[in-house]
Short mmCIF file of C-alpha atoms and ligand atoms in Angstrom, two decimals:
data_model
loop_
_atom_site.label_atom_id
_atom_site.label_comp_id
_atom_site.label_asym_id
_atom_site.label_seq_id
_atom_site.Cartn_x
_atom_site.Cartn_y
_atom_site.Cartn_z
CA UNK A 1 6.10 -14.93 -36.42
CA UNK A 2 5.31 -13.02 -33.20
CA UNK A 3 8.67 -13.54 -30.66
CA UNK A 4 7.16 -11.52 -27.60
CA UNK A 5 6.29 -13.23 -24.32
CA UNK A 6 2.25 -12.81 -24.23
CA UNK A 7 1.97 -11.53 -20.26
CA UNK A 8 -0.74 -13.72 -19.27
CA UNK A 9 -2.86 -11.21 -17.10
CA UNK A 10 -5.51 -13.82 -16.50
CA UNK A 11 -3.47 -16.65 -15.04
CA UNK A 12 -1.00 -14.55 -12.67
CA UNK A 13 -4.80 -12.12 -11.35
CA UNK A 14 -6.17 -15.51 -10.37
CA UNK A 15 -2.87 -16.55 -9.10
CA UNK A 16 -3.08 -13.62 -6.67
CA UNK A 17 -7.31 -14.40 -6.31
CA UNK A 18 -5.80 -18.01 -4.34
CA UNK A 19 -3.21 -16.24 -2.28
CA UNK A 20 -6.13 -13.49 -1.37
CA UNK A 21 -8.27 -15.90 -0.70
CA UNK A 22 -6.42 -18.03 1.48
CA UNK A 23 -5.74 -14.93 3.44
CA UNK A 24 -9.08 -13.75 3.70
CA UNK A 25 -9.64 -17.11 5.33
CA UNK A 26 -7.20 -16.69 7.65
CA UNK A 27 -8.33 -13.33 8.51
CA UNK A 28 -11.80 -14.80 9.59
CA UNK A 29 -10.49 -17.61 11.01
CA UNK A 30 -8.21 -15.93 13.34
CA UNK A 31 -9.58 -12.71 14.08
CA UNK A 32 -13.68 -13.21 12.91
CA UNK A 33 -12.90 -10.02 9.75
CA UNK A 34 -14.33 -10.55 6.91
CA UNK A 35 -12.95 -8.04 3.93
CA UNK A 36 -16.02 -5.80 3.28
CA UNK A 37 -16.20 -3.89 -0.56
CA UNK A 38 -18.96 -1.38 -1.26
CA UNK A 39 -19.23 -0.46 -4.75
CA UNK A 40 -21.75 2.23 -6.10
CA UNK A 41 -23.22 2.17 -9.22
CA UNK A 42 -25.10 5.38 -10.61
CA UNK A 43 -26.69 4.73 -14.19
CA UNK A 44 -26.95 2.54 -16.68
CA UNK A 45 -23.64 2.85 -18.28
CA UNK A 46 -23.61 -0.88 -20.32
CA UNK A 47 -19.90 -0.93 -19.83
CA UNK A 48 -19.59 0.10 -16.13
CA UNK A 49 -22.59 -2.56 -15.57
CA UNK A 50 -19.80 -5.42 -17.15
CA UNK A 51 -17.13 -4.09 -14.32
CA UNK A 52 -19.29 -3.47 -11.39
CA UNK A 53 -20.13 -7.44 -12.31
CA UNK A 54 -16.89 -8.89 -12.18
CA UNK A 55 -16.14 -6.75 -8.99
CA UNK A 56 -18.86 -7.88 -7.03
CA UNK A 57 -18.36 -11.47 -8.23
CA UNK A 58 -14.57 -11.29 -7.64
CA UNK A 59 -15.18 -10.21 -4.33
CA UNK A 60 -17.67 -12.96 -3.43
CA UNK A 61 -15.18 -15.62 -5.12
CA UNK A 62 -12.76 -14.08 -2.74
CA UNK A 63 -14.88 -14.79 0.15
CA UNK A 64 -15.82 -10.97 0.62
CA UNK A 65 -18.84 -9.34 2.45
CA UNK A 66 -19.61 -7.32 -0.90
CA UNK A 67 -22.54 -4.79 -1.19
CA UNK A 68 -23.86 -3.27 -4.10
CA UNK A 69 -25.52 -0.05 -4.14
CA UNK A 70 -27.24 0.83 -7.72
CA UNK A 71 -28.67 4.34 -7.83
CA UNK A 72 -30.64 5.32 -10.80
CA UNK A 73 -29.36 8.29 -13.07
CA UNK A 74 -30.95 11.48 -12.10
CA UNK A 75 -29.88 10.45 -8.47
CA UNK A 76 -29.22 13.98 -6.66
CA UNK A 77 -25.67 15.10 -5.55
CA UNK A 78 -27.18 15.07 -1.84
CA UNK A 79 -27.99 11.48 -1.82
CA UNK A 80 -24.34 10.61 -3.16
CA UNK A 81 -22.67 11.72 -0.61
CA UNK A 82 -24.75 10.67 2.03
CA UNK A 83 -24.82 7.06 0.84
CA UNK A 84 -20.65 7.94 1.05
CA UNK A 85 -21.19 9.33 4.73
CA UNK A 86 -22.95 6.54 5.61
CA UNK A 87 -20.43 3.89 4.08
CA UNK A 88 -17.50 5.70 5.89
CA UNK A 89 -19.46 4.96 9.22
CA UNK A 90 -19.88 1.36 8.18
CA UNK A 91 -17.64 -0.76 10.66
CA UNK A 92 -18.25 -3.77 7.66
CA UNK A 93 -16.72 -1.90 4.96
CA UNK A 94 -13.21 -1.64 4.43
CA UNK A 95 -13.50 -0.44 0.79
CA UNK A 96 -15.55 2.03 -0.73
CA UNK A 97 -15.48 2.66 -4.61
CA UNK A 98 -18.11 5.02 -6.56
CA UNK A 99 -17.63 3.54 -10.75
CA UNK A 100 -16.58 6.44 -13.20
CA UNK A 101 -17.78 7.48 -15.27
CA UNK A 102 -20.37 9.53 -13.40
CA UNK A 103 -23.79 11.56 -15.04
CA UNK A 104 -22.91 14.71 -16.05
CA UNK A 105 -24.67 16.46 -13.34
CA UNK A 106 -22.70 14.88 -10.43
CA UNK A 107 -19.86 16.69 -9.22
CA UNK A 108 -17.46 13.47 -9.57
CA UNK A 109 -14.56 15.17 -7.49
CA UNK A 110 -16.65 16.10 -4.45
CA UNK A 111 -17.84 12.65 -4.50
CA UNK A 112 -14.81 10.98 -4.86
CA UNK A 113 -12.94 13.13 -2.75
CA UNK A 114 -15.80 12.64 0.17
CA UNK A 115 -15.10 9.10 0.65
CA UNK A 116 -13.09 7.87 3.65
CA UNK A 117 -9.18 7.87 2.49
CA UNK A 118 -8.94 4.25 4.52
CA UNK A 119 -11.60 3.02 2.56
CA UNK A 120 -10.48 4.66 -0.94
CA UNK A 121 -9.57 1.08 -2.17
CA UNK A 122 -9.85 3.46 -6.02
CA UNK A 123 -6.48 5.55 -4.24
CA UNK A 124 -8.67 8.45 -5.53
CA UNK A 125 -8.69 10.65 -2.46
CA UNK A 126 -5.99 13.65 -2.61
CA UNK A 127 -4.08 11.71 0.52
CA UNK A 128 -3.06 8.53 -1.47
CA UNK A 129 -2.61 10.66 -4.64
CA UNK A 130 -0.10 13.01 -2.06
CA UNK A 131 1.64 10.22 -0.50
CA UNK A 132 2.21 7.97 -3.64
CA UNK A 133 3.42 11.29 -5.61
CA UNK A 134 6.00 11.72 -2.41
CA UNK A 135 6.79 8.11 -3.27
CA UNK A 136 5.35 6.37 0.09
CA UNK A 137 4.05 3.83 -2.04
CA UNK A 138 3.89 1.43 0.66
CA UNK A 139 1.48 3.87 2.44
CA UNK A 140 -0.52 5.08 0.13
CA UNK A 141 -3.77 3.29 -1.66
CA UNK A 142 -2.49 2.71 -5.17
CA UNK A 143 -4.80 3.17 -8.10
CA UNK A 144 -5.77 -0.61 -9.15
CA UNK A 145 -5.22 -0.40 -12.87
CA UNK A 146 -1.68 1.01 -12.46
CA UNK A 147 -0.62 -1.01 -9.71
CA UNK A 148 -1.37 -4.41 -11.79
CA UNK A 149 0.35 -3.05 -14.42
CA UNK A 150 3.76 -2.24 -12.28
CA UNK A 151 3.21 -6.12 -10.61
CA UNK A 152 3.59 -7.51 -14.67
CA UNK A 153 6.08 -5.03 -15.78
CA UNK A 154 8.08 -6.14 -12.52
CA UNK A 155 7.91 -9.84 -13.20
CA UNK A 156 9.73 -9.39 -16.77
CA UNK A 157 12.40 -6.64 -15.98
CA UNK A 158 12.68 -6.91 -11.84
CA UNK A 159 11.68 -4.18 -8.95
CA UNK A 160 14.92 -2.01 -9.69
CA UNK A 161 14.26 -0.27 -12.79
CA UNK A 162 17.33 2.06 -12.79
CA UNK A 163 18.80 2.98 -15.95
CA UNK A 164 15.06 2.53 -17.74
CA UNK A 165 13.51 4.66 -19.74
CA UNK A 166 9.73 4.51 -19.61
CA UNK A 167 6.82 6.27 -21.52
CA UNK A 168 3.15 6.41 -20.32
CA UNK A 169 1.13 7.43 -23.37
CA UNK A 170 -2.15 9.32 -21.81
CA UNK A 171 -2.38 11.51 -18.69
CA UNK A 172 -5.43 10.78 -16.78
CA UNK A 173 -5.77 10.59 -13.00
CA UNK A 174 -6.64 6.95 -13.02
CA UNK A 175 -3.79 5.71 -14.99
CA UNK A 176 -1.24 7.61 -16.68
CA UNK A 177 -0.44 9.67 -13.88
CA UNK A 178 -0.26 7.44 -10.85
CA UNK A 179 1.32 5.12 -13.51
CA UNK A 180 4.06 8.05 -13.72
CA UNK A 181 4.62 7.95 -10.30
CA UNK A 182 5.55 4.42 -9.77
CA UNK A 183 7.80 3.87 -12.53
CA UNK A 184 9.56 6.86 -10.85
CA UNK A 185 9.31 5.23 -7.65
CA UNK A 186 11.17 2.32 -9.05
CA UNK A 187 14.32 4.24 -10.71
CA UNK A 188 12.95 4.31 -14.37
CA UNK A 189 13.33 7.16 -16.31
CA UNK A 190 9.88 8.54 -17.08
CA UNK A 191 8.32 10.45 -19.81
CA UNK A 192 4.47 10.96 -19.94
CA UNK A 193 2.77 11.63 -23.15
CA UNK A 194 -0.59 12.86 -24.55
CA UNK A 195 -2.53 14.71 -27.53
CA UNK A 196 -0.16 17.63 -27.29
CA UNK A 197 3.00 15.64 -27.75
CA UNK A 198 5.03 16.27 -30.47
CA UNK A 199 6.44 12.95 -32.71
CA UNK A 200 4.54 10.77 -29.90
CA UNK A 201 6.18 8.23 -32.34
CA UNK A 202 9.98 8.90 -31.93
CA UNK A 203 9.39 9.33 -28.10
CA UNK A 204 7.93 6.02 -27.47
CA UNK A 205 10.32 4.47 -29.62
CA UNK A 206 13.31 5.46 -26.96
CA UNK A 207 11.08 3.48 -24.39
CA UNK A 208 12.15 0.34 -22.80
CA UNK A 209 9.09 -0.02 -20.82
CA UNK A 210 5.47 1.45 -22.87
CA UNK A 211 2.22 1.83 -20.65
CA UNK A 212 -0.09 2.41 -23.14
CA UNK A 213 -3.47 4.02 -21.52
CA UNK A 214 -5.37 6.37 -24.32
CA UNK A 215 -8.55 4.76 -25.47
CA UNK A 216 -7.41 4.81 -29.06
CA UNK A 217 -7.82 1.27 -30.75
CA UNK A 218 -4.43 -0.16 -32.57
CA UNK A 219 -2.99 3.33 -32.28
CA UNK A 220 0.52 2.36 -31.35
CA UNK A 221 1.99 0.23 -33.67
CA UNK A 222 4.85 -2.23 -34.29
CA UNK A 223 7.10 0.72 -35.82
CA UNK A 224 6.99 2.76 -32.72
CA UNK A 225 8.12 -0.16 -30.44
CA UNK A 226 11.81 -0.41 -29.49
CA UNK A 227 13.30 -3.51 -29.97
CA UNK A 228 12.95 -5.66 -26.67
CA UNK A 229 10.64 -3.21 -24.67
CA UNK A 230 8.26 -4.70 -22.17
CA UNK A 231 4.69 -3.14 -23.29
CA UNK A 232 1.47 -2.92 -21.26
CA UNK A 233 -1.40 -2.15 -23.02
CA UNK A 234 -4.21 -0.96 -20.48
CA UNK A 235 -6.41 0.00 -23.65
CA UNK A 236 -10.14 -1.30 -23.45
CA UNK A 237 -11.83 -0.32 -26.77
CA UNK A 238 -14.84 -1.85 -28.52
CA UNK A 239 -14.69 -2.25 -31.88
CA UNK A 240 -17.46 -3.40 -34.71
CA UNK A 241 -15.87 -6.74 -36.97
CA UNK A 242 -17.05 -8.77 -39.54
CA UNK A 243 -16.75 -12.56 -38.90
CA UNK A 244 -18.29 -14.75 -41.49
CA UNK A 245 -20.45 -11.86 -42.90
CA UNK A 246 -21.74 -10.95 -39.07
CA UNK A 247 -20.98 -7.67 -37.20
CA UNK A 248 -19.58 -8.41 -33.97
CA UNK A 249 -18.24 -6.47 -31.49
CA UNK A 250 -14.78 -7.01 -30.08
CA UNK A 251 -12.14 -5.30 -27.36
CA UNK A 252 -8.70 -4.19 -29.11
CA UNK A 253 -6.35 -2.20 -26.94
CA UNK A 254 -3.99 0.86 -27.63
CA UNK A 255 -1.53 -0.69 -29.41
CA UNK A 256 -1.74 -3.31 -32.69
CA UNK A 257 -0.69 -6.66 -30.36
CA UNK A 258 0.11 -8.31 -34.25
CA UNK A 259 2.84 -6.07 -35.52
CA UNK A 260 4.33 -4.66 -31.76
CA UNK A 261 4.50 -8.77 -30.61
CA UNK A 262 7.28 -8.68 -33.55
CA UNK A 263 9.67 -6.33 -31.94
CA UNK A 264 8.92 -6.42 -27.72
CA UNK A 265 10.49 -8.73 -25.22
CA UNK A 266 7.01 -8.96 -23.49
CA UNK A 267 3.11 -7.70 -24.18
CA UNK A 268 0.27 -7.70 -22.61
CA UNK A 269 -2.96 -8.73 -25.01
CA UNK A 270 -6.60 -7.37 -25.21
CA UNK A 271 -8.64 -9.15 -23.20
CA UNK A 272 -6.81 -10.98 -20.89
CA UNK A 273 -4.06 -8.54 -20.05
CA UNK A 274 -4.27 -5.98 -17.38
CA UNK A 275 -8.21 -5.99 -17.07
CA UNK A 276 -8.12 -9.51 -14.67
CA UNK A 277 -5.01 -7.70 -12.78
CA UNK A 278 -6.84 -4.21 -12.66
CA UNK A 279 -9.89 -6.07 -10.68
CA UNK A 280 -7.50 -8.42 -8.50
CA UNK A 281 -5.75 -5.06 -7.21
CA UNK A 282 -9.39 -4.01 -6.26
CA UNK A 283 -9.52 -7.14 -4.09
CA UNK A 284 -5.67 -6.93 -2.61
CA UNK A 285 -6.59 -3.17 -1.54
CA UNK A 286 -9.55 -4.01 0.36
CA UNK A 287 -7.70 -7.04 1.94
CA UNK A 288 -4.95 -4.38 3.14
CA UNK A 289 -7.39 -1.53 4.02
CA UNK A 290 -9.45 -4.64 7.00
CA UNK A 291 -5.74 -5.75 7.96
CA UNK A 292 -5.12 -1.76 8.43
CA UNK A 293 -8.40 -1.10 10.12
CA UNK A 294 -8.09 -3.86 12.58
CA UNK A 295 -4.16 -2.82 13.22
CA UNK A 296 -2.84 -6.32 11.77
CA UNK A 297 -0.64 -4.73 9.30
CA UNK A 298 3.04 -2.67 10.85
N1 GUN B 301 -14.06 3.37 -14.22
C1 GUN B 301 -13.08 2.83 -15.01
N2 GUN B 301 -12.04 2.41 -14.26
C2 GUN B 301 -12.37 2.67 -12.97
C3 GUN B 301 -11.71 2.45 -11.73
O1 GUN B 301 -10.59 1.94 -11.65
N3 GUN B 301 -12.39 2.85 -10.63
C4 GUN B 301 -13.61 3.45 -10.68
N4 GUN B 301 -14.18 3.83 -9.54
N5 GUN B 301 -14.25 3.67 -11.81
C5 GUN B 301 -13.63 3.28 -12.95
#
């Protein structure tokens, strides 16, 4: 009998979607701006196709100007970063986000660090990363998958997290990191973890708040979950099942949502958990970064 909460990441992103939307009406009502989101695609990555999708729909449901710019694979480094130039010159564009992964022969941190840092709706660029590590998180672009992730984990345990101890498992620059820095920013007590970490297990179990971000499906299980810990599980991986003697593909996240539901106060499932936030975010940044560039926000 599973006793967590199940964090409904679906219902409280399109929650957000109404209030965004309202004031994105507002915004062209009042003032004639209109929230403009450029995304680039390079490639035909099948899973980057599925997000760039839901971004560009998300924005039109949001009542967005929202380009699309697909470049094909072998695109040159040149062409990149003039497409970036270009989109940092463009008045209609508040937000500017180039999908990772990139083709191997792209330099990804040029590109990402080329693009405007009040359009870097991503919170890629070196000057968000700076000013949400020097915890001016009110400044600073936040990463989107993070940032949805600190909105749940505040509904269940409050803004204050003092006295907290939290573990990140997985240390990338889109997640685990910036995660790092905002659980810091919020009192918690904060441990990051990753392949090198020795007993992973025994760590995580000290954890009253897990972000779970390491591509590995099921990995963390029920046994490694402190009793009443809020757990976020930002874990996308496909996975081949049988159903009725059929191979079908499904999406399982980092940590096995049967056994950890057992022990946790609150978890976020696979789907439905901090993918719908991750994208809302997307849209809330770009909202901020028109507000900003037309001097509506203090
Ligand atoms: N690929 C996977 N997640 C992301 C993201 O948040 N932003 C970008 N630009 N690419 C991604």
């Amino acid at each position: 009998m599973a006793s967590a909460i199940r964090i409904d990441g679906k219902a409280k992103a399109a929650e957000l979607s109404e209030k965004i939307k309202e004031e994105t009406a507002a915004l062209a009502g009042n003032h004639g701006i209109k929230p403009g989101l450029a995304v680039v695609i390079i490639g035909e990555d099948p899973a980057s196709q599925v997000y760039v999708r839901n971004k560009k729909r998300t924005a039109d449901a949001c009542g967005f100007h929202s380009i699309q710019h697909s470049l094909p694979a072998d695109v040159s480094q040149r062409d990149v970063l003039d497409l970036v130039a270009s989109l940092n010159e463009d008045k209609a564009i508040h937000g500017i986000l180039v999908q990772l992964p990139l083709p191997d022969h792209l330099d990804e941190h040029q590109i990402t660090q080329s693009i405007a840092p009040s359009k870097d709706v991503d919170g890629f660029h070196y000057i968000n990363i700076g000013k949400l590590t020097a915890g001016d998180t009110a400044d600073a672009f936040v990463p989107c998958t993070p940032a949805g992730c600190m909105l749940m984990i505040e509904d269940h345990l409050g803004a204050d997290l003092s006295g907290l101890s939290a573990v990140v498992i997985g240390r990338s620059n889109i997640v685990g990191k910036p995660m790092a820095s905002l659980l810091l920013a919020r009192n918690a007590t904060v441990t990051i973890t990753h392949s090198r970490t020795k007993d992973l297990p025994a760590v995580v179990r000290g954890a009253d708040i897990v972000v779970a971000a390491v591509g590995r499906p099921n990995m963390v299980g029920g046994d490694w979950i402190k009793p009443g810990a809020v757990v976020i599980d930002v874990g996308i991986n496909r996975v081949e099942t049988e159903v009725d003697g059929e191979t079908k593909a499904k999406l399982i996240g980092d940590v096995n949502y049967d056994e950890a539901s057992e022990v946790a106060k609150a978890i976020t499932p696979v789907p439905g958990g901090v993918g719908p936030m991750t994208i809302t975010m997307l849209m809330a940044n770009t909202l901020r970064s028109a507000k900003l560039a037309a001097g509506l926000v203090d």
